[in-house]
Amino acid sequence: MAARTARPSLYISVDIEADGPIPGPYSMISFGAAVAGRQTDASYTAADPQARTFYRELRPISDQYVPEALAVSGLDRDRLLREGTDPAEAMAAFRSWVREVAEEAGAQPVMCGYPASFDWTFLYWYLMRFGGDSPFGHSGCLDMKTLYAAKARVPLRAAVKGRMPAALRSTRRHTHHALDDAVEQAELMSNLMLWEGPEGGKDLRSSPN
């Protein structure tokens, strides 16, 4: 029997801002997404991270919040309570956007984050809580910290941006605005995918868009 051919992956960088450490008791107050690139079995094609993006600011879902966490984003919680997008509406729009860009690319969508653990926890919880469906499935996420640690052959705790080669890091500022940071991390994702590692080993190749 012939081996099944793996479908290409479309990597979508996602960054979220929250007013506390876990979803449910606390709220995701904004999130941004940017298409990073497309991978087939043998190649990775970087995308313009500003070309296909998504951003929403959300109405909080509880009265609880951690002031220090809220301050990171700089968002006004009272304004979000009045003007933030309803979470169910936001997640429905996001599902449609993910499926649209994935269909255009002929690929399966994969969320990527730096680190993915925090952002994926909130994103997946919101997708399932508000609509019961995730376009990424239950495990379609990739952690850039782990990707760097594996390629650089360093312990995971040493996989921090400040220790990465300068050429890997995006030149964009990390602003804690969810869309800005999603775009920045999309650039990092493509740089990591195309990096040959510290010893210049065999790597994926890219055909720029």
mmCIF file of C-alpha atoms in Angstrom:
data_model
loop_
_atom_site.group_PDB
_atom_site.id
_atom_site.type_symbol
_atom_site.label_atom_id
_atom_site.label_comp_id
_atom_site.label_asym_id
_atom_site.label_seq_id
_atom_site.Cartn_x
_atom_site.Cartn_y
_atom_site.Cartn_z
ATOM 1 C CA MET A 1 0.000 0.000 0.000
ATOM 2 C CA ALA A 2 1.354 3.410 -0.921
ATOM 3 C CA ALA A 3 2.174 5.752 1.948
ATOM 4 C CA ARG A 4 -0.327 8.525 2.520
ATOM 5 C CA THR A 5 0.892 11.931 1.404
ATOM 6 C CA ALA A 6 0.820 14.468 4.208
ATOM 7 C CA ARG A 7 -1.196 17.585 3.497
ATOM 8 C CA PRO A 8 0.672 20.896 3.566
ATOM 9 C CA SER A 9 0.478 23.005 6.728
ATOM 10 C CA LEU A 10 -0.382 26.688 6.852
ATOM 11 C CA TYR A 11 1.221 28.254 9.922
ATOM 12 C CA ILE A 12 -0.792 31.048 11.522
ATOM 13 C CA SER A 13 0.931 33.103 14.194
ATOM 14 C CA VAL A 14 -1.434 33.988 17.047
ATOM 15 C CA ASP A 15 -0.887 36.298 20.004
ATOM 16 C CA ILE A 16 -3.443 36.884 22.755
ATOM 17 C CA GLU A 17 -3.727 39.375 25.579
ATOM 18 C CA ALA A 18 -5.574 38.390 28.751
ATOM 19 C CA ASP A 19 -6.501 39.914 32.090
ATOM 20 C CA GLY A 20 -5.446 36.870 34.112
ATOM 21 C CA PRO A 21 -3.547 33.565 34.007
ATOM 22 C CA ILE A 22 -6.259 31.116 32.870
ATOM 23 C CA PRO A 23 -9.421 31.266 30.737
ATOM 24 C CA GLY A 24 -12.805 31.001 32.393
ATOM 25 C CA PRO A 25 -12.198 32.845 35.633
ATOM 26 C CA TYR A 26 -10.359 35.438 33.541
ATOM 27 C CA SER A 27 -10.821 36.798 30.035
ATOM 28 C CA MET A 28 -9.016 36.962 26.722
ATOM 29 C CA ILE A 29 -9.319 40.659 25.962
ATOM 30 C CA SER A 30 -7.734 40.766 22.511
ATOM 31 C CA PHE A 31 -6.103 38.489 19.974
ATOM 32 C CA GLY A 32 -4.342 38.871 16.664
ATOM 33 C CA ALA A 33 -3.342 36.439 13.937
ATOM 34 C CA ALA A 34 -1.055 36.609 10.907
ATOM 35 C CA VAL A 35 -0.302 34.020 8.233
ATOM 36 C CA ALA A 36 3.385 33.113 8.589
ATOM 37 C CA GLY A 37 3.955 30.590 5.806
ATOM 38 C CA ARG A 38 3.188 27.272 4.178
ATOM 39 C CA GLN A 39 5.062 23.989 4.544
ATOM 40 C CA THR A 40 4.971 20.954 2.287
ATOM 41 C CA ASP A 41 6.971 17.786 2.825
ATOM 42 C CA ALA A 42 10.087 19.346 1.333
ATOM 43 C CA SER A 43 9.801 23.107 1.522
ATOM 44 C CA TYR A 44 8.649 26.123 3.487
ATOM 45 C CA THR A 45 7.358 29.257 1.787
ATOM 46 C CA ALA A 46 7.331 32.400 3.900
ATOM 47 C CA ALA A 47 4.365 34.754 3.534
ATOM 48 C CA ASP A 48 4.220 38.505 3.957
ATOM 49 C CA PRO A 49 3.031 38.534 7.597
ATOM 50 C CA GLN A 50 1.082 41.751 7.087
ATOM 51 C CA ALA A 51 -0.849 40.477 4.065
ATOM 52 C CA ARG A 52 -3.388 38.217 5.807
ATOM 53 C CA THR A 53 -4.231 39.239 9.366
ATOM 54 C CA PHE A 54 -7.073 39.126 11.891
ATOM 55 C CA TYR A 55 -7.662 41.176 15.052
ATOM 56 C CA ARG A 56 -10.420 41.559 17.625
ATOM 57 C CA GLU A 57 -10.827 43.168 21.030
ATOM 58 C CA LEU A 58 -13.246 41.191 23.208
ATOM 59 C CA ARG A 59 -15.798 41.910 25.868
ATOM 60 C CA PRO A 60 -14.614 40.366 29.186
ATOM 61 C CA ILE A 61 -16.531 37.292 30.321
ATOM 62 C CA SER A 62 -16.155 37.668 34.098
ATOM 63 C CA ASP A 63 -15.742 40.283 36.790
ATOM 64 C CA GLN A 64 -12.370 38.890 37.852
ATOM 65 C CA TYR A 65 -9.092 40.309 36.574
ATOM 66 C CA VAL A 66 -5.494 40.774 37.637
ATOM 67 C CA PRO A 67 -4.534 44.456 37.378
ATOM 68 C CA GLU A 68 -0.923 43.650 36.500
ATOM 69 C CA ALA A 69 -2.013 41.331 33.664
ATOM 70 C CA LEU A 70 -4.486 43.883 32.351
ATOM 71 C CA ALA A 71 -1.839 46.603 32.397
ATOM 72 C CA VAL A 72 0.407 44.647 30.009
ATOM 73 C CA SER A 73 -1.926 45.208 27.066
ATOM 74 C CA GLY A 74 -2.750 48.811 27.877
ATOM 75 C CA LEU A 75 -6.411 48.157 27.040
ATOM 76 C CA ASP A 76 -9.181 49.879 28.988
ATOM 77 C CA ARG A 77 -11.392 47.233 30.584
ATOM 78 C CA ASP A 78 -14.356 49.561 31.023
ATOM 79 C CA ARG A 79 -14.236 50.380 27.316
ATOM 80 C CA LEU A 80 -14.075 46.688 26.448
ATOM 81 C CA LEU A 81 -17.145 46.016 28.597
ATOM 82 C CA ARG A 82 -19.008 48.621 26.539
ATOM 83 C CA GLU A 83 -17.481 48.185 23.085
ATOM 84 C CA GLY A 84 -15.647 44.861 22.961
ATOM 85 C CA THR A 85 -16.803 42.249 20.455
ATOM 86 C CA ASP A 86 -19.020 39.513 21.837
ATOM 87 C CA PRO A 87 -16.745 36.436 22.221
ATOM 88 C CA ALA A 88 -19.095 34.141 20.263
ATOM 89 C CA GLU A 89 -19.188 36.604 17.387
ATOM 90 C CA ALA A 90 -15.412 37.044 17.444
ATOM 91 C CA MET A 91 -14.694 33.315 17.449
ATOM 92 C CA ALA A 92 -17.165 32.681 14.618
ATOM 93 C CA ALA A 93 -15.441 35.347 12.519
ATOM 94 C CA PHE A 94 -12.032 33.916 13.370
ATOM 95 C CA ARG A 95 -13.047 30.367 12.395
ATOM 96 C CA SER A 96 -14.258 31.648 9.045
ATOM 97 C CA TRP A 97 -11.049 33.611 8.479
ATOM 98 C CA VAL A 98 -8.800 30.641 9.357
ATOM 99 C CA ARG A 99 -10.708 28.319 7.052
ATOM 100 C CA GLU A 100 -10.665 30.869 4.250
ATOM 101 C CA VAL A 101 -6.899 31.433 4.318
ATOM 102 C CA ALA A 102 -6.260 27.699 4.716
ATOM 103 C CA GLU A 103 -8.485 26.850 1.752
ATOM 104 C CA GLU A 104 -6.749 29.478 -0.381
ATOM 105 C CA ALA A 105 -3.397 27.916 0.542
ATOM 106 C CA GLY A 106 -4.620 24.350 0.025
ATOM 107 C CA ALA A 107 -3.290 23.484 3.468
ATOM 108 C CA GLN A 108 -4.302 22.529 6.993
ATOM 109 C CA PRO A 109 -4.149 25.410 9.477
ATOM 110 C CA VAL A 110 -1.672 25.182 12.365
ATOM 111 C CA MET A 111 -1.531 27.771 15.128
ATOM 112 C CA CYS A 112 1.979 28.829 16.144
ATOM 113 C CA GLY A 113 2.988 30.981 19.090
ATOM 114 C CA TYR A 114 5.893 32.111 21.231
ATOM 115 C CA PRO A 115 5.329 30.460 23.561
ATOM 116 C CA ALA A 116 2.309 28.569 22.280
ATOM 117 C CA SER A 117 1.295 27.173 25.674
ATOM 118 C CA PHE A 118 -0.295 30.341 27.079
ATOM 119 C CA ASP A 119 -1.863 31.600 23.838
ATOM 120 C CA TRP A 120 -3.148 28.163 22.794
ATOM 121 C CA THR A 121 -4.749 27.608 26.213
ATOM 122 C CA PHE A 122 -6.876 30.733 25.842
ATOM 123 C CA LEU A 123 -7.512 30.395 22.110
ATOM 124 C CA TYR A 124 -8.627 26.759 22.206
ATOM 125 C CA TRP A 125 -10.767 27.309 25.315
ATOM 126 C CA TYR A 126 -12.532 30.253 23.657
ATOM 127 C CA LEU A 127 -13.045 28.367 20.391
ATOM 128 C CA MET A 128 -14.634 25.452 22.216
ATOM 129 C CA ARG A 129 -16.567 27.492 24.786
ATOM 130 C CA PHE A 130 -17.990 29.854 22.175
ATOM 131 C CA GLY A 131 -19.023 27.625 19.296
ATOM 132 C CA GLY A 132 -17.666 24.186 20.174
ATOM 133 C CA ASP A 133 -15.355 23.930 17.185
ATOM 134 C CA SER A 134 -11.668 24.564 16.476
ATOM 135 C CA PRO A 135 -10.346 24.925 12.915
ATOM 136 C CA PHE A 136 -6.990 23.700 14.289
ATOM 137 C CA GLY A 137 -8.460 20.551 15.829
ATOM 138 C CA HIS A 138 -7.420 19.797 19.404
ATOM 139 C CA SER A 139 -3.668 19.662 18.821
ATOM 140 C CA GLY A 140 -2.857 21.755 15.750
ATOM 141 C CA CYS A 141 -0.383 24.071 17.433
ATOM 142 C CA LEU A 142 3.374 24.530 17.224
ATOM 143 C CA ASP A 143 5.540 26.128 19.904
ATOM 144 C CA MET A 144 8.332 28.320 18.508
ATOM 145 C CA LYS A 145 10.375 27.954 21.692
ATOM 146 C CA THR A 146 10.443 24.183 21.209
ATOM 147 C CA LEU A 147 11.239 24.591 17.505
ATOM 148 C CA TYR A 148 14.212 26.814 18.324
ATOM 149 C CA ALA A 149 15.429 24.542 21.139
ATOM 150 C CA ALA A 150 15.368 21.518 18.835
ATOM 151 C CA LYS A 151 17.160 23.278 15.976
ATOM 152 C CA ALA A 152 19.675 25.055 18.201
ATOM 153 C CA ARG A 153 20.247 21.929 20.313
ATOM 154 C CA VAL A 154 19.774 23.835 23.569
ATOM 155 C CA PRO A 155 17.626 23.123 26.644
ATOM 156 C CA LEU A 156 14.112 24.508 26.403
ATOM 157 C CA ARG A 157 14.714 26.950 29.249
ATOM 158 C CA ALA A 158 17.572 28.432 27.239
ATOM 159 C CA ALA A 159 15.285 29.072 24.256
ATOM 160 C CA VAL A 160 14.754 32.782 24.852
ATOM 161 C CA LYS A 161 14.745 35.515 22.241
ATOM 162 C CA GLY A 162 17.669 37.327 23.819
ATOM 163 C CA ARG A 163 19.912 34.311 23.239
ATOM 164 C CA MET A 164 18.834 33.690 19.659
ATOM 165 C CA PRO A 165 21.075 34.753 16.773
ATOM 166 C CA ALA A 166 20.126 38.285 15.788
ATOM 167 C CA ALA A 167 19.312 37.186 12.241
ATOM 168 C CA LEU A 168 16.475 35.004 13.551
ATOM 169 C CA ARG A 169 14.698 37.733 15.481
ATOM 170 C CA SER A 170 12.179 40.042 13.859
ATOM 171 C CA THR A 171 13.207 43.679 13.544
ATOM 172 C CA ARG A 172 9.702 44.686 14.673
ATOM 173 C CA ARG A 173 9.080 45.865 18.223
ATOM 174 C CA HIS A 174 7.208 43.659 20.680
ATOM 175 C CA THR A 175 4.445 46.097 21.671
ATOM 176 C CA HIS A 176 1.968 43.852 23.549
ATOM 177 C CA HIS A 177 -0.621 44.830 20.951
ATOM 178 C CA ALA A 178 -1.877 41.413 19.885
ATOM 179 C CA LEU A 179 -1.764 42.036 16.133
ATOM 180 C CA ASP A 180 1.648 43.725 16.223
ATOM 181 C CA ASP A 181 3.035 40.790 18.168
ATOM 182 C CA ALA A 182 1.389 38.186 15.940
ATOM 183 C CA VAL A 183 3.058 39.797 12.910
ATOM 184 C CA GLU A 184 6.408 39.974 14.708
ATOM 185 C CA GLN A 185 6.161 36.320 15.688
ATOM 186 C CA ALA A 186 5.156 35.306 12.157
ATOM 187 C CA GLU A 187 8.504 36.677 10.983
ATOM 188 C CA LEU A 188 10.278 34.756 13.733
ATOM 189 C CA MET A 189 8.439 31.588 12.706
ATOM 190 C CA SER A 190 9.569 31.878 9.086
ATOM 191 C CA ASN A 191 13.135 32.659 10.129
ATOM 192 C CA LEU A 192 13.171 29.588 12.365
ATOM 193 C CA MET A 193 11.715 27.329 9.690
ATOM 194 C CA LEU A 194 14.363 28.430 7.192
ATOM 195 C CA TRP A 195 17.268 28.410 9.635
ATOM 196 C CA GLU A 196 19.918 25.760 9.047
ATOM 197 C CA GLY A 197 20.850 25.596 12.717
ATOM 198 C CA PRO A 198 24.116 26.499 14.462
ATOM 199 C CA GLU A 199 26.105 24.079 12.340
ATOM 200 C CA GLY A 200 24.492 24.909 9.006
ATOM 201 C CA GLY A 201 22.816 21.544 8.680
ATOM 202 C CA LYS A 202 20.354 20.508 6.022
ATOM 203 C CA ASP A 203 17.252 22.688 6.070
ATOM 204 C CA LEU A 204 13.979 23.432 4.323
ATOM 205 C CA ARG A 205 14.044 25.720 1.313
ATOM 206 C CA SER A 206 11.753 28.602 0.476
ATOM 207 C CA SER A 207 10.266 30.124 -2.633
ATOM 208 C CA PRO A 208 9.289 33.653 -1.551
ATOM 209 C CA ASN A 209 5.827 34.870 -2.478
#
